[in-house]
Tab-separated table of C-alpha atoms in Angstrom:
chain	number	residue	atom	x	y	z
A	26	MET	CA	3.206	52.201	95.525
A	27	LEU	CA	5.061	53.335	92.438
A	28	LYS	CA	7.092	55.992	94.241
A	29	ASN	CA	8.747	53.244	96.313
A	30	LEU	CA	10.420	51.677	93.284
A	31	SER	CA	14.168	52.247	93.556
A	32	CYS	CA	14.599	52.889	89.824
A	33	PHE	CA	11.542	55.047	89.226
A	34	HIS	CA	12.363	58.451	87.697
A	35	SER	CA	10.802	61.358	89.560
A	36	GLY	CA	8.793	63.885	87.626
A	37	ASN	CA	5.563	63.946	85.639
A	38	PHE	CA	4.902	60.813	83.600
A	39	LEU	CA	3.426	62.734	80.695
A	40	ALA	CA	6.681	64.651	80.339
A	41	PHE	CA	8.469	61.399	79.605
A	42	ALA	CA	5.841	60.399	77.083
A	43	ARG	CA	6.181	63.626	75.135
A	44	LEU	CA	9.917	63.089	74.800
A	45	GLN	CA	9.543	59.880	72.888
A	46	SER	CA	10.676	59.715	69.262
A	47	ALA	CA	9.714	57.389	66.406
A	48	THR	CA	11.493	54.612	68.345
A	49	PRO	CA	9.777	54.853	71.770
A	50	ASN	CA	11.622	54.450	75.018
A	51	HIS	CA	9.521	51.789	76.693
A	52	TYR	CA	11.306	52.255	80.021
A	53	ALA	CA	10.411	55.952	80.007
A	54	THR	CA	6.821	55.097	79.101
A	55	LEU	CA	6.571	53.106	82.334
A	56	GLY	CA	8.534	55.704	84.291
A	57	LEU	CA	11.414	53.280	84.844
A	58	ASP	CA	15.044	52.917	83.876
A	59	ARG	CA	16.895	49.907	82.525
A	60	ARG	CA	17.978	48.636	85.957
A	61	CYS	CA	14.423	47.861	87.062
A	62	SER	CA	13.280	44.321	87.862
A	63	ASP	CA	10.463	42.296	86.303
A	64	ALA	CA	8.352	42.884	89.405
A	65	GLN	CA	8.798	46.635	89.104
A	66	ILE	CA	7.753	46.490	85.438
A	67	ARG	CA	4.550	44.669	86.349
A	68	SER	CA	3.770	47.069	89.215
A	69	ALA	CA	4.359	50.173	87.104
A	70	TYR	CA	2.273	48.840	84.241
A	71	ARG	CA	-0.696	47.943	86.445
A	72	LEU	CA	-0.735	51.310	88.159
A	73	LEU	CA	-0.369	53.392	84.997
A	74	ALA	CA	-2.753	51.247	82.939
A	75	LYS	CA	-5.428	51.822	85.565
A	76	GLN	CA	-4.647	55.542	85.747
A	77	HIS	CA	-4.846	56.073	81.962
A	78	HIS	CA	-7.609	53.623	81.109
A	79	PRO	CA	-10.075	55.194	78.590
A	80	ASP	CA	-13.054	54.310	80.814
A	81	VAL	CA	-11.590	56.402	83.610
A	82	ASN	CA	-10.726	59.284	81.263
A	83	HIS	CA	-14.028	59.437	79.372
A	84	SER	CA	-12.552	57.671	76.324
A	85	SER	CA	-10.275	60.613	75.500
A	86	SER	CA	-7.936	60.212	72.534
A	87	GLU	CA	-4.917	61.033	74.716
A	88	ALA	CA	-5.845	58.337	77.231
A	89	LEU	CA	-6.330	55.814	74.435
A	90	ALA	CA	-2.949	56.642	72.928
A	91	GLN	CA	-1.308	56.426	76.344
A	92	THR	CA	-2.901	53.032	77.013
A	93	GLN	CA	-1.626	51.722	73.683
A	94	ALA	CA	1.891	52.950	74.529
A	95	LEU	CA	1.728	51.280	77.944
A	96	ASN	CA	0.576	47.979	76.410
A	97	ALA	CA	3.382	48.081	73.852
A	98	ALA	CA	5.943	48.823	76.551
A	99	TYR	CA	4.730	46.038	78.805
A	100	GLU	CA	4.591	43.540	75.932
A	101	MET	CA	8.199	44.331	75.054
A	102	LEU	CA	9.686	44.439	78.557
A	103	SER	CA	7.771	41.601	80.219
A	104	ASP	CA	9.215	39.051	77.776
A	105	PRO	CA	12.883	38.340	78.746
A	106	ALA	CA	14.006	37.547	75.187
A	107	ARG	CA	12.341	40.596	73.668
A	108	ARG	CA	13.635	42.807	76.466
A	109	GLN	CA	17.198	41.577	75.853
A	110	ALA	CA	16.915	42.354	72.128
A	111	TYR	CA	15.436	45.777	72.907
A	112	ASP	CA	18.279	46.589	75.322
A	113	ALA	CA	20.797	45.656	72.637
A	114	GLU	CA	19.079	48.090	70.247
A	115	LEU	CA	19.243	50.859	72.841
A	116	ASP	CA	22.994	50.297	73.191
A	117	THR	CA	23.520	50.974	69.483
A	118	LYS	CA	20.960	53.743	69.006
A	119	PRO	CA	20.479	56.479	71.622
A	120	SER	CA	16.896	56.722	72.824
A	121	ALA	CA	14.870	59.898	73.054
A	122	ALA	CA	15.420	59.957	76.824
A	123	ASN	CA	19.176	59.625	76.355
A	124	LYS	CA	19.169	62.434	73.812
A	125	THR	CA	17.139	64.535	76.210
A	126	ALA	CA	19.657	63.873	78.991
A	127	ILE	CA	22.492	64.924	76.691
A	128	SER	CA	20.620	68.074	75.731
A	129	ALA	CA	19.944	68.826	79.391
A	130	ARG	CA	23.641	68.538	80.216
A	131	ALA	CA	24.486	70.735	77.243
A	132	GLY	CA	21.932	73.300	78.389
A	133	LYS	CA	23.639	73.582	81.759
A	134	ALA	CA	27.097	73.793	80.234
A	135	THR	CA	28.714	76.764	78.540
A	136	VAL	CA	27.620	76.312	74.932
A	137	ASN	CA	29.536	79.259	73.420
A	138	VAL	CA	33.245	78.963	72.702
A	139	THR	CA	35.571	81.735	71.519
A	140	LYS	CA	38.820	81.704	69.581
A	141	GLU	CA	41.164	84.292	68.075
A	142	ILE	CA	43.118	83.488	64.948
A	143	GLN	CA	45.873	85.438	63.229
A	144	LEU	CA	45.848	85.836	59.454
A	145	SER	CA	48.497	87.222	57.148
A	146	LEU	CA	47.882	90.733	55.827
A	147	ALA	CA	47.302	89.320	52.350
A	148	ASP	CA	44.501	87.053	53.649
A	149	PHE	CA	42.395	90.087	54.527
A	150	PHE	CA	42.460	91.129	50.859
A	151	ARG	CA	42.166	87.813	49.033
A	152	GLY	CA	40.067	85.931	51.634
A	153	ALA	CA	40.745	82.581	53.290
A	154	LYS	CA	39.094	79.203	53.779
A	155	LEU	CA	39.575	77.834	57.301
A	156	GLU	CA	38.672	74.642	59.131
A	157	VAL	CA	37.532	75.151	62.722
A	158	ARG	CA	37.795	72.141	65.043
A	159	VAL	CA	36.210	72.114	68.493
A	160	ASN	CA	37.291	69.370	70.886
A	161	ASP	CA	34.735	69.598	73.681
A	162	PRO	CA	34.907	66.755	76.253
A	163	SER	CA	31.201	67.268	77.031
A	164	ASN	CA	30.201	66.504	73.434
A	165	PRO	CA	29.346	62.775	73.164
A	166	HIS	CA	29.678	62.936	69.372
A	167	GLY	CA	33.382	63.812	69.443
A	168	THR	CA	35.186	66.561	67.541
A	169	GLU	CA	33.070	69.272	65.935
A	170	ILE	CA	34.347	70.367	62.516
A	171	TYR	CA	33.180	73.569	60.825
A	172	GLU	CA	34.194	75.444	57.683
A	173	LEU	CA	34.795	79.177	57.983
A	174	ILE	CA	35.015	81.347	54.878
A	175	VAL	CA	36.732	84.697	55.410
A	176	PRO	CA	35.547	86.854	52.479
A	177	PRO	CA	37.967	89.075	50.530
A	178	MET	CA	38.357	92.595	51.940
A	179	THR	CA	37.543	91.523	55.498
A	180	ALA	CA	38.611	93.971	58.197
A	181	ALA	CA	41.014	92.858	60.903
A	182	GLY	CA	39.137	92.367	64.162
A	183	THR	CA	36.015	90.998	62.439
A	184	ARG	CA	34.088	88.413	64.488
A	185	PHE	CA	32.439	85.395	62.892
A	186	LYS	CA	29.567	83.504	64.546
A	187	ILE	CA	29.313	79.808	63.660
A	188	PRO	CA	26.248	77.876	64.930
A	189	ARG	CA	27.239	74.704	66.798
A	190	THR	CA	25.699	71.317	66.096
A	191	ASP	CA	23.908	68.746	68.288
A	192	PRO	CA	23.851	68.755	71.294
A	193	PHE	CA	24.895	72.419	71.469
A	194	GLU	CA	22.454	73.864	68.914
A	195	ARG	CA	21.868	76.937	71.089
A	196	GLY	CA	25.568	77.799	71.160
A	197	PHE	CA	28.070	79.339	68.776
A	198	VAL	CA	31.757	79.221	67.937
A	199	LEU	CA	32.860	82.868	68.009
A	200	VAL	CA	36.003	83.421	65.913
A	201	ARG	CA	37.830	86.756	65.814
A	202	VAL	CA	40.386	87.305	63.046
A	203	LYS	CA	43.440	89.404	63.863
A	204	ALA	CA	46.382	90.543	61.780
A	205	ARG	CA	49.601	88.595	62.198
A	206	PRO	CA	52.663	90.791	62.860
A	207	ASP	CA	54.542	91.518	59.636
A	208	PHE	CA	58.250	92.225	59.242
A	209	ARG	CA	57.649	94.977	56.657
A	210	PHE	CA	54.744	96.824	58.207
A	211	LYS	CA	53.638	98.028	61.613
A	212	ILE	CA	49.893	97.758	62.098
A	213	ARG	CA	47.994	100.737	63.502
A	214	GLY	CA	44.301	99.840	63.299
A	215	THR	CA	43.518	99.891	59.592
A	216	ASP	CA	46.638	101.937	58.829
A	217	LEU	CA	50.006	100.394	57.974
A	218	ARG	CA	53.360	101.998	58.570
A	219	CYS	CA	56.668	101.284	56.905
A	220	ASP	CA	60.100	102.913	56.719
A	221	LEU	CA	61.638	104.337	53.545
A	222	LYS	CA	65.390	104.915	53.513
A	223	ILE	CA	66.594	107.594	51.137
A	224	ASN	CA	69.948	109.270	50.607
A	225	PHE	CA	70.980	112.779	51.536
A	226	GLN	CA	70.630	114.124	47.986
A	227	ARG	CA	67.011	112.934	47.657
A	228	ALA	CA	66.159	114.454	51.027
A	229	THR	CA	67.670	117.765	49.917
A	230	GLN	CA	66.320	117.975	46.383
A	231	GLY	CA	63.074	116.023	46.711
A	232	GLY	CA	61.736	113.802	43.963
A	233	THR	CA	60.043	110.427	43.582
A	234	GLU	CA	60.779	107.132	45.287
A	235	SER	CA	58.900	103.832	45.371
A	236	VAL	CA	57.787	101.657	48.248
A	237	ARG	CA	56.353	98.151	48.146
A	238	GLY	CA	52.670	97.888	49.088
A	239	VAL	CA	50.997	95.245	51.209
A	240	MET	CA	50.117	93.075	48.188
A	241	GLY	CA	53.580	93.350	46.640
A	242	ASN	CA	52.791	96.169	44.221
A	243	TYR	CA	55.069	99.213	44.075
A	244	LEU	CA	53.696	102.620	45.021
A	245	ARG	CA	55.106	106.069	44.208
A	246	VAL	CA	56.104	108.335	47.054
A	247	ASN	CA	56.589	112.034	46.369
A	248	ILE	CA	59.437	113.334	48.534
A	249	PRO	CA	59.278	117.071	49.238
A	250	LYS	CA	62.482	119.128	49.202
A	251	LYS	CA	64.358	119.298	52.481
A	252	VAL	CA	62.167	116.674	54.065
A	253	ALA	CA	62.781	116.118	57.767
A	254	ARG	CA	64.038	112.827	59.165
A	255	GLY	CA	61.186	110.863	60.677
A	256	GLU	CA	58.541	112.780	58.737
A	257	ILE	CA	55.462	110.699	57.869
A	258	LEU	CA	54.177	110.795	54.300
A	259	THR	CA	50.710	109.379	53.668
A	260	ILE	CA	49.617	107.233	50.735
A	261	ALA	CA	45.848	107.273	51.045
A	262	GLY	CA	43.828	104.082	50.639
A	263	GLU	CA	46.738	101.631	50.725
A	264	GLY	CA	46.201	100.269	54.223
A	265	LEU	CA	44.036	97.414	55.509
A	266	PRO	CA	40.304	97.029	54.749
A	267	LYS	CA	37.959	99.017	56.981
A	268	PRO	CA	34.935	97.444	58.696
A	269	ARG	CA	32.474	99.598	56.733
A	270	GLY	CA	34.250	99.632	53.404
A	271	GLY	CA	37.288	101.356	52.011
A	272	ARG	CA	40.857	101.042	53.233
A	273	GLY	CA	43.139	102.692	55.712
A	274	ASP	CA	46.305	104.523	54.715
A	275	LEU	CA	49.922	103.552	54.242
A	276	LEU	CA	52.127	105.748	56.423
A	277	VAL	CA	55.682	106.062	55.131
A	278	LYS	CA	58.330	107.174	57.592
A	279	ILE	CA	61.312	108.886	55.944
A	280	MET	CA	64.708	107.671	57.108
A	281	TYR	CA	68.111	109.080	56.042
A	282	GLN	CA	71.478	110.063	57.445
A	283	PRO	CA	72.557	113.733	57.279
A	284	GLU	CA	75.674	114.295	55.259
A	285	VAL	CA	78.752	114.747	57.450
A	286	ARG	CA	81.948	116.126	55.839
A	287	ILE	CA	85.268	116.329	57.606
A	288	VAL	CA	88.076	118.431	56.106
A	289	ARG	CA	91.568	119.026	57.337
A	290	ARG	CA	92.301	122.572	58.386
A	291	SER	CA	95.679	124.153	57.762
A	292	GLY	CA	97.901	125.669	60.392
A	293	PHE	CA	99.243	122.521	62.012
């Protein structure tokens, strides 16, 4: 009889009962949805009340609790005025069944989202505080907002895993931080490379020059005598943070123009 009701939800009745929260879903208790008629409410109640009556179930505590839930549901839904007030409450506060439906949809959807973000080179040393916003059309609660703290001395390429909130509790926001291109440095993993222009005399005689580091500090560069154009000099430990501690190197490329002298020869 009950299976012929047009608005009856298929599936085991007890499954619906276990999904109830502190505010029970009386429709789910009767195995119905909100479109059902008064006649369908009466039919469902009679069938289920007989099925779960304590006398039939040897006075089990579960049968008694189920009978009480059925009586409460029927008392609420069989009275037109009380049913109208109850429906209005459901419209303002999602029921357990509605929450379960949302969770079911979320479970079928892709719950993990990924994003890459570029940070300045300085941010990897001093840290950064970021706000992560996720606009997911399948989230009935609207925009998800998370706070992401990038600790000082974070390595470029680090991935952060942020747990998502209801209804995507099983998912994560995966954020990967990358280094933003910089006009002064070329990025080679955890190493940085920059150019240093010197004059012909310094290239010939050698000596000391200075180059600006990634955090604005000036670093000494020892120039060997007769250094070749394009030669790379290494300043150890002045690159980007490494994933397991320490820093990469600063690679300094020597740039200069050879001296060219032109003299007039006699005889013309």
